[in-house]
PDB file of C-alpha atoms in Angstrom:
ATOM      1  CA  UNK A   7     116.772 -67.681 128.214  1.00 92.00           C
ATOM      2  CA  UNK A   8     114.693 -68.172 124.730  1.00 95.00           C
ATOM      3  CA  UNK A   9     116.302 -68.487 121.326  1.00 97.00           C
ATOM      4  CA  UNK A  10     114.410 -67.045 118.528  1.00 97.00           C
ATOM      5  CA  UNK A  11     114.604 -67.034 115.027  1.00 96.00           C
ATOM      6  CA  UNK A  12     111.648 -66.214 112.717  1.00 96.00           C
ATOM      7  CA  UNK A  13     110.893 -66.652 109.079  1.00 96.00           C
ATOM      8  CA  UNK A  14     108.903 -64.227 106.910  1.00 96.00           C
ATOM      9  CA  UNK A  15     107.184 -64.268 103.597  1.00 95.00           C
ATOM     10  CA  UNK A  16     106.556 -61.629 101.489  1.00 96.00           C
ATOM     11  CA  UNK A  17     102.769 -59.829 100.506  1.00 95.00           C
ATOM     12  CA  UNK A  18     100.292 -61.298  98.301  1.00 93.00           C
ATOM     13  CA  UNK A  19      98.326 -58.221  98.519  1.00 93.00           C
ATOM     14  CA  UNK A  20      97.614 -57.740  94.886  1.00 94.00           C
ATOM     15  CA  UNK A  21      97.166 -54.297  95.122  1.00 94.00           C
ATOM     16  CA  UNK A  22     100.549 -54.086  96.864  1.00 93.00           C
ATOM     17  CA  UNK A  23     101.858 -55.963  94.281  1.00 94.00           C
ATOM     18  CA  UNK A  24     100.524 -53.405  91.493  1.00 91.00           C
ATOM     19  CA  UNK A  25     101.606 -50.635  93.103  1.00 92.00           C
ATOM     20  CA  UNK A  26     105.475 -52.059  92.669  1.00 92.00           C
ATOM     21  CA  UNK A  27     104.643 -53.040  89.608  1.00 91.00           C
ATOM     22  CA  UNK A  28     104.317 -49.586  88.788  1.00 88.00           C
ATOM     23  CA  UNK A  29     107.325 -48.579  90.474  1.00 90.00           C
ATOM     24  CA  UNK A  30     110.169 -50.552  88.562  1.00 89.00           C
ATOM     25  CA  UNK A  31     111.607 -48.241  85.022  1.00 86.00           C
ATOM     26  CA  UNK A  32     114.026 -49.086  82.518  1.00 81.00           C
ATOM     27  CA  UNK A  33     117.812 -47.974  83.652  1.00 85.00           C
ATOM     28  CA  UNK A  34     117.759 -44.002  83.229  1.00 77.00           C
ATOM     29  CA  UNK A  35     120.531 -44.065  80.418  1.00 82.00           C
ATOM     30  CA  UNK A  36     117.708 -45.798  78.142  1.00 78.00           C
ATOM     31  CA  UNK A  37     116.427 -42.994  76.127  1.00 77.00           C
ATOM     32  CA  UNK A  38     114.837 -44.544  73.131  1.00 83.00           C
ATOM     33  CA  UNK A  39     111.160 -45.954  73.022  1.00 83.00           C
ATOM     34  CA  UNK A  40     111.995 -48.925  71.432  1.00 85.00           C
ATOM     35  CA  UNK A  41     115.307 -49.774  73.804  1.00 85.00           C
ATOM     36  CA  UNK A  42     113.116 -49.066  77.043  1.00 85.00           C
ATOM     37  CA  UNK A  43     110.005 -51.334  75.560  1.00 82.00           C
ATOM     38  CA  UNK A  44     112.838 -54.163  74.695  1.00 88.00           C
ATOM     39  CA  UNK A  45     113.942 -53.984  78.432  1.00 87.00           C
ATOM     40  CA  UNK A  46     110.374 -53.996  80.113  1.00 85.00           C
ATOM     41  CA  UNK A  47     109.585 -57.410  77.575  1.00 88.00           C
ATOM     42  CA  UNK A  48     112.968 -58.743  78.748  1.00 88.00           C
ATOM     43  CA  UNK A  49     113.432 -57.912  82.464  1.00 89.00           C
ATOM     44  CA  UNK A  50     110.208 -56.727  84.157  1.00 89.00           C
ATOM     45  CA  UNK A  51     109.130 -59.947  85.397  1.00 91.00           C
ATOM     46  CA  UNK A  52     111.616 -60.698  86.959  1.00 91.00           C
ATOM     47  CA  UNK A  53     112.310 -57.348  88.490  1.00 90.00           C
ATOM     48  CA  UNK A  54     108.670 -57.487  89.752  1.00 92.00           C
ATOM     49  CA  UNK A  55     109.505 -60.689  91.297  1.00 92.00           C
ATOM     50  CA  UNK A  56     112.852 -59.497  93.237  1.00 92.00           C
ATOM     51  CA  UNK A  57     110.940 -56.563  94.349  1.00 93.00           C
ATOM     52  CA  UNK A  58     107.912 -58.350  95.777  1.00 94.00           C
ATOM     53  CA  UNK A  59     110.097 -61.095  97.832  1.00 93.00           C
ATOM     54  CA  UNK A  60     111.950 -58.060  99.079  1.00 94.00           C
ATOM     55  CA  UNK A  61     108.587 -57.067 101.260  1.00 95.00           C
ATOM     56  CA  UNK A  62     109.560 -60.161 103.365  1.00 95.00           C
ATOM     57  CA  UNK A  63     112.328 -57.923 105.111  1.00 94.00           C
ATOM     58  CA  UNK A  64     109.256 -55.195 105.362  1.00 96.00           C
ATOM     59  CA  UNK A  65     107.060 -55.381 108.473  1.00 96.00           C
ATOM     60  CA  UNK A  66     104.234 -53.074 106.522  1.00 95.00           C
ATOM     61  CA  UNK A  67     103.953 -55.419 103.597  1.00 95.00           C
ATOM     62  CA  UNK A  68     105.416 -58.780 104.918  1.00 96.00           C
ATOM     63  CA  UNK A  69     104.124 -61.466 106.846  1.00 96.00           C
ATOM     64  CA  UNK A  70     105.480 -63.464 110.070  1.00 96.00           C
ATOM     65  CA  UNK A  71     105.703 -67.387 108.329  1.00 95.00           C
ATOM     66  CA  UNK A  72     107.151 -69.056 111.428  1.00 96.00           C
ATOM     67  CA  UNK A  73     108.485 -68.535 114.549  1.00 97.00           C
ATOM     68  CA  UNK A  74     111.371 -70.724 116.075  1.00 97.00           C
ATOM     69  CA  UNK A  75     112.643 -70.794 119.899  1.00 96.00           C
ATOM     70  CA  UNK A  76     113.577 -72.828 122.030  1.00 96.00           C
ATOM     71  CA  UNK A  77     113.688 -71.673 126.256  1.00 93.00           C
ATOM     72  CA  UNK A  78     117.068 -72.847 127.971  1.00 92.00           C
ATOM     73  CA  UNK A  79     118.080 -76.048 126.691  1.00 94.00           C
ATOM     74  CA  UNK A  80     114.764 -77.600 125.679  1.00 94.00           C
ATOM     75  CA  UNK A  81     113.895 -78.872 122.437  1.00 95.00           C
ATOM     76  CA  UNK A  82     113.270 -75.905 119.310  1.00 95.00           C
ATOM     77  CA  UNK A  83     109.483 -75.233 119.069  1.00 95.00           C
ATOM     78  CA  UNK A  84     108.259 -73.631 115.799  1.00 96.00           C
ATOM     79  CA  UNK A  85     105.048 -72.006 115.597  1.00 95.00           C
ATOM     80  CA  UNK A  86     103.504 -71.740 112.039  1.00 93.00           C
ATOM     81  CA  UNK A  87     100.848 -69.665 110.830  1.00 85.00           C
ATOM     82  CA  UNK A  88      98.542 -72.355 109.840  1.00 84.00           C
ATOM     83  CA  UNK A  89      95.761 -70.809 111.520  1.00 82.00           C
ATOM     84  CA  UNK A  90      96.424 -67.349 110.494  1.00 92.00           C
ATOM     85  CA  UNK A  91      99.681 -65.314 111.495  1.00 95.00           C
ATOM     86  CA  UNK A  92      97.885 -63.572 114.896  1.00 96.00           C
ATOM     87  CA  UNK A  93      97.024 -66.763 115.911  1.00 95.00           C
ATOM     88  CA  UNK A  94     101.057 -67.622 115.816  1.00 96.00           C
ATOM     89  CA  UNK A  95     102.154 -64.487 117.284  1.00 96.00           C
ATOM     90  CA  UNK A  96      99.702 -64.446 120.173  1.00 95.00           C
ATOM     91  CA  UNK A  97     100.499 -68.048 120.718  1.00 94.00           C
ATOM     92  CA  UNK A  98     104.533 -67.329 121.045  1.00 94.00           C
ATOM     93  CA  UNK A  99     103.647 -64.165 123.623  1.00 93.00           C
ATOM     94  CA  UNK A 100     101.909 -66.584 125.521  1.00 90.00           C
ATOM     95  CA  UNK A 101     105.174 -68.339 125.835  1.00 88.00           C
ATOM     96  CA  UNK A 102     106.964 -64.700 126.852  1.00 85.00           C
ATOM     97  CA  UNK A 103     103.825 -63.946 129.230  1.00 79.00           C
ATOM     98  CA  UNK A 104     104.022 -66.981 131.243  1.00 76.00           C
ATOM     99  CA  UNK A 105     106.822 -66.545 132.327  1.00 72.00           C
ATOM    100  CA  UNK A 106     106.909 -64.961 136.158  1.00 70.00           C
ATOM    101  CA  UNK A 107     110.572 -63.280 134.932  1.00 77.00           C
ATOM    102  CA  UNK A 108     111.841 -61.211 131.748  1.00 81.00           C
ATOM    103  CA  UNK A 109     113.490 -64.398 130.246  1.00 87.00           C
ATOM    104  CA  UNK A 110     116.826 -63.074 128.345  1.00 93.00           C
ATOM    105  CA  UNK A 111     116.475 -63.835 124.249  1.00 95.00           C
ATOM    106  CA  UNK A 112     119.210 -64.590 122.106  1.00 97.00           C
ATOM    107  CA  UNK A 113     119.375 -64.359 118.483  1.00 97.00           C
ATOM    108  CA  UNK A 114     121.504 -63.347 115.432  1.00 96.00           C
ATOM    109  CA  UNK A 115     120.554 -59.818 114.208  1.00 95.00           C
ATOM    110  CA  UNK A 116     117.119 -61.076 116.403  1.00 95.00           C
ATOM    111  CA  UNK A 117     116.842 -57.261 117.784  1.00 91.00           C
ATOM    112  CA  UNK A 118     117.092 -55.241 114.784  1.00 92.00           C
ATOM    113  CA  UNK A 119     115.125 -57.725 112.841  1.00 95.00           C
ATOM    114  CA  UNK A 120     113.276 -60.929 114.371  1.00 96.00           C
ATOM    115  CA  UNK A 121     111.826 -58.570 117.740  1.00 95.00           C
ATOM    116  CA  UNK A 122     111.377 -55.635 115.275  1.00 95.00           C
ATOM    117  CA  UNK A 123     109.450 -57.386 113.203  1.00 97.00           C
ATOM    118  CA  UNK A 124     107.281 -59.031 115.814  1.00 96.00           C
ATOM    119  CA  UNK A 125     106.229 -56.050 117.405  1.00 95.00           C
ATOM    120  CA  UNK A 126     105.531 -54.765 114.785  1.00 96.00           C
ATOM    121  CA  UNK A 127     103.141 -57.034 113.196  1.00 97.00           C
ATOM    122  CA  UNK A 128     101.618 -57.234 116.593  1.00 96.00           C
ATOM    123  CA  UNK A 129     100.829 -53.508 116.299  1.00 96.00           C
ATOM    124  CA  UNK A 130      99.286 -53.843 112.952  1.00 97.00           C
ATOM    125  CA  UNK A 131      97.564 -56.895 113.378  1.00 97.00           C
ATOM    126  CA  UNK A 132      95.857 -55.310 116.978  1.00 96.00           C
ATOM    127  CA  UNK A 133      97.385 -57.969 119.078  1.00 95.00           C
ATOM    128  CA  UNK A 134      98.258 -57.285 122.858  1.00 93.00           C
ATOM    129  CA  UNK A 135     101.763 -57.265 123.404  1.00 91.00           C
ATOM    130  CA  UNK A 136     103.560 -58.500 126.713  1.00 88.00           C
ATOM    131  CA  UNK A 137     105.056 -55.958 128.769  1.00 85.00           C
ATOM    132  CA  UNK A 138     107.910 -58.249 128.826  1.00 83.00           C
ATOM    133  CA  UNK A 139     108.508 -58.250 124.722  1.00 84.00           C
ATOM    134  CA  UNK A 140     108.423 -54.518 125.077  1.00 83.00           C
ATOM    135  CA  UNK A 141     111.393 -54.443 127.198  1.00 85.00           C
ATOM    136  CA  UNK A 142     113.167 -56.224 124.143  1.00 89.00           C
ATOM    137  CA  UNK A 143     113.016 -53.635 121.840  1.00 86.00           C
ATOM    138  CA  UNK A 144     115.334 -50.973 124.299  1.00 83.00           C
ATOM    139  CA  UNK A 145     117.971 -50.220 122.162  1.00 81.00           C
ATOM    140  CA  UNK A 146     120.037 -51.220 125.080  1.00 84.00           C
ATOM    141  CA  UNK A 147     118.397 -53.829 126.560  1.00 86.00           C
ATOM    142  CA  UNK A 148     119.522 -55.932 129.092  1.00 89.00           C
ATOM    143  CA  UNK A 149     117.439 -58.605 128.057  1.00 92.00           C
ATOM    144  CA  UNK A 150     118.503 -59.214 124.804  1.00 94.00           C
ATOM    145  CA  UNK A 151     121.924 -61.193 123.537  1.00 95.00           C
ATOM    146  CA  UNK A 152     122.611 -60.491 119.846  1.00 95.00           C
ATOM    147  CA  UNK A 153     124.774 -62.935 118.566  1.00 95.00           C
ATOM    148  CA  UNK A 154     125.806 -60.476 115.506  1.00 95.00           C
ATOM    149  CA  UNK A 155     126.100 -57.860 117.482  1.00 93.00           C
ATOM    150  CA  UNK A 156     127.882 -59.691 119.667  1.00 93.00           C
ATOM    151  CA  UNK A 157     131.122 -60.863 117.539  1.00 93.00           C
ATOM    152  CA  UNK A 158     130.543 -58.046 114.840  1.00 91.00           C
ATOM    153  CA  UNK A 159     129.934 -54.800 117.005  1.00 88.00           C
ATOM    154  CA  UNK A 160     127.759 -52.201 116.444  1.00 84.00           C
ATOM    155  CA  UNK A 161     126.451 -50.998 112.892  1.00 84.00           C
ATOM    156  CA  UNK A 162     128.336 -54.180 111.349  1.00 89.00           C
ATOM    157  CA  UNK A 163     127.410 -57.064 110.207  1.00 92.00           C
ATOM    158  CA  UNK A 164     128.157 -60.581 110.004  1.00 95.00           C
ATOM    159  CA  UNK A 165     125.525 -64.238 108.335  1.00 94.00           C
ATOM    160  CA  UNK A 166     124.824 -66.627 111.157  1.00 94.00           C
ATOM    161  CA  UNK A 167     126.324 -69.338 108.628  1.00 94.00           C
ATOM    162  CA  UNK A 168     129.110 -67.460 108.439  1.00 94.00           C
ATOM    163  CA  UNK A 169     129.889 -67.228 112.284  1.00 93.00           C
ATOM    164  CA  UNK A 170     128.664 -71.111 112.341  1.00 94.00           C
ATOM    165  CA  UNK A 171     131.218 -72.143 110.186  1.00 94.00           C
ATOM    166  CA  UNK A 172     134.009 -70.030 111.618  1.00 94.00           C
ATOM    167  CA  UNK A 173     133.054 -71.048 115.259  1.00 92.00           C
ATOM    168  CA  UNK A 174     131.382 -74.506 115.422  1.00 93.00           C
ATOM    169  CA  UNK A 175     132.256 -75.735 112.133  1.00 92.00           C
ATOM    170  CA  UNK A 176     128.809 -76.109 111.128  1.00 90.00           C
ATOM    171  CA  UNK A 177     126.862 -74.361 108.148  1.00 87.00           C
ATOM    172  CA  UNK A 178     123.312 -73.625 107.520  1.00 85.00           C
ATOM    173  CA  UNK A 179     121.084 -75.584 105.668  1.00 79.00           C
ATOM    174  CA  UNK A 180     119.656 -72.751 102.973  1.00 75.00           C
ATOM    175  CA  UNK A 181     119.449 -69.013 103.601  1.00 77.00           C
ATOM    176  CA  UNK A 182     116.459 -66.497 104.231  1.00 76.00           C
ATOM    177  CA  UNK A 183     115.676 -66.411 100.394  1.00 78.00           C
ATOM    178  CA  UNK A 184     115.917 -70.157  99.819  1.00 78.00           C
ATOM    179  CA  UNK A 185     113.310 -70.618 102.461  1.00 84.00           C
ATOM    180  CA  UNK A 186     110.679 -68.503 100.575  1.00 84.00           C
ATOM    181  CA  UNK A 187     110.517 -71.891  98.231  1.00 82.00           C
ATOM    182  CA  UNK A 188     110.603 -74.238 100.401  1.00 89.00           C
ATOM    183  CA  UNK A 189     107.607 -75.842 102.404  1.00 91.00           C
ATOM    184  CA  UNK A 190     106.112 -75.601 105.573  1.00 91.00           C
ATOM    185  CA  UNK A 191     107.730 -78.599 106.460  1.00 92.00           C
ATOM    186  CA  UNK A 192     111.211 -77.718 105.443  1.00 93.00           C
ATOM    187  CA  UNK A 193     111.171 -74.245 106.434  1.00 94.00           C
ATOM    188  CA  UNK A 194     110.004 -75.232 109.975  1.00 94.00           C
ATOM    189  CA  UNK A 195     113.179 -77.459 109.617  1.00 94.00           C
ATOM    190  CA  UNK A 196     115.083 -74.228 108.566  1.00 94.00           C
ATOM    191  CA  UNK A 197     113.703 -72.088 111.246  1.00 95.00           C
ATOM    192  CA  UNK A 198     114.490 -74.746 113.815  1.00 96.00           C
ATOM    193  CA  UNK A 199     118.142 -75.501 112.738  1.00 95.00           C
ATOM    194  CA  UNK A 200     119.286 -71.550 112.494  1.00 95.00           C
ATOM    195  CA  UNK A 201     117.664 -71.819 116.746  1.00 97.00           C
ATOM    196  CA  UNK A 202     120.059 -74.665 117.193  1.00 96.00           C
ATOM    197  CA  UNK A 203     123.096 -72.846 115.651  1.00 95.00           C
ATOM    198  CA  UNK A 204     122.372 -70.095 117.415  1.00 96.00           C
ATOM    199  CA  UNK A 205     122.407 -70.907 120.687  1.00 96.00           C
ATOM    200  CA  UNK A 206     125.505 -73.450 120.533  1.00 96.00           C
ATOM    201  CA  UNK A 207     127.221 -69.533 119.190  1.00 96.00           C
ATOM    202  CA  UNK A 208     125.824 -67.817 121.965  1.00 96.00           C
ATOM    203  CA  UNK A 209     127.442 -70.781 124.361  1.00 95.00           C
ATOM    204  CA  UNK A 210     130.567 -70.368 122.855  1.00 94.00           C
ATOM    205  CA  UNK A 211     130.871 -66.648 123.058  1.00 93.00           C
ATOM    206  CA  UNK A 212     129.716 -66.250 126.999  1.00 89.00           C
ATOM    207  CA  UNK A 213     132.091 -69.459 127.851  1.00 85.00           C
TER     208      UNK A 213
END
């Protein structure tokens, strides 16, 4: 079994950034010139700025920050992209690939969105991907135990501090968009806290 939880950060691809830019409009009941200018001096920083840290939930924009797991009951490790984000990723599948069996991997929402993501940053970023970590992303996969998915069913949707508090008593120590501010050491913290909660949920639920 692994427990994985990763953290993202959104693009600093400037030309990303201007094309977004270039996206946001006034509300479509403004009509007059000098209404629409008023609202683009008064809001379209910060609507820039909401829509850019939004590309840390997009794969094609986004960027892996850190990776969390831990493998049965060992210590969480958290890999950081110091070196470069493929450098992280290949250095967690080398965790996956040693392995001589498909180890299970648990996480909240971690198929939909943590393996999702991996893969596919892997795919854009040319890195070889275990045949094991492709077995995660079956929609039905054996090998994967989905905390959310789990308590919530299907197509619903419950926050890990949510489930932490109602199971273990326990709450989170910031959520996905506090950890965009917050520095490599503390987000590593983060990262490695949400592994912890995690996996005391998953013990609860298969006991």
């Amino acid at each position: 079994m692994i427990t994985l939880d990763i953290e993202t950060r959104p693009t600093t691809d400037e030309s990303v950034i201007d094309e977004i830019g270039k996206s946001i409009s006034a509300p479509g009941n403004m009509k007059k010139k000098e209404t629409i200018d008023k609202w683009f001096a008064e809001n379209y920083q910060s609507e820039l700025e909401n829509a850019v840290k939004k590309t840390a939930l997009d794969p094609l924009y986004g960027s892996v920050r850190m990776i969390g797991c831990a493998i049965d009951d060992n210590e969480p490790v958290v890999f950081i992209d110091k070196a470069g984000e493929s450098k992280m990723i290949e250095s967690f599948f080398e965790v996956i690939g040693k392995s001589e069996r498909v180890l299970t991997i648990v996480g909240h929402n971690v198929q939909d969105f943590d393996i999702d993501f991996l893969w596919k940053r892997a795919v854009i970023l040319g890195i070889k991907i275990p045949p094991a970590f492709k077995e995660y992303r079956k929609r039905y996969s054996h090998y994967v135990f989905d905390t959310m998915k789990e308590w919530a069913g299907y197509g619903k949707y419950i926050k890990l501090d949510t489930l932490a508090k109602a199971i273990l008593g326990e709450s989170k120590s910031g959520s996905g968009e506090d950890s965009l501010s917050m520095t490599d050491e503390e987000c590593a913290k983060y990262c490695a806290q949400d592994v912890e909660l995690t996996r005391k949920i998953y013990k609860r639920i298969i006991n």
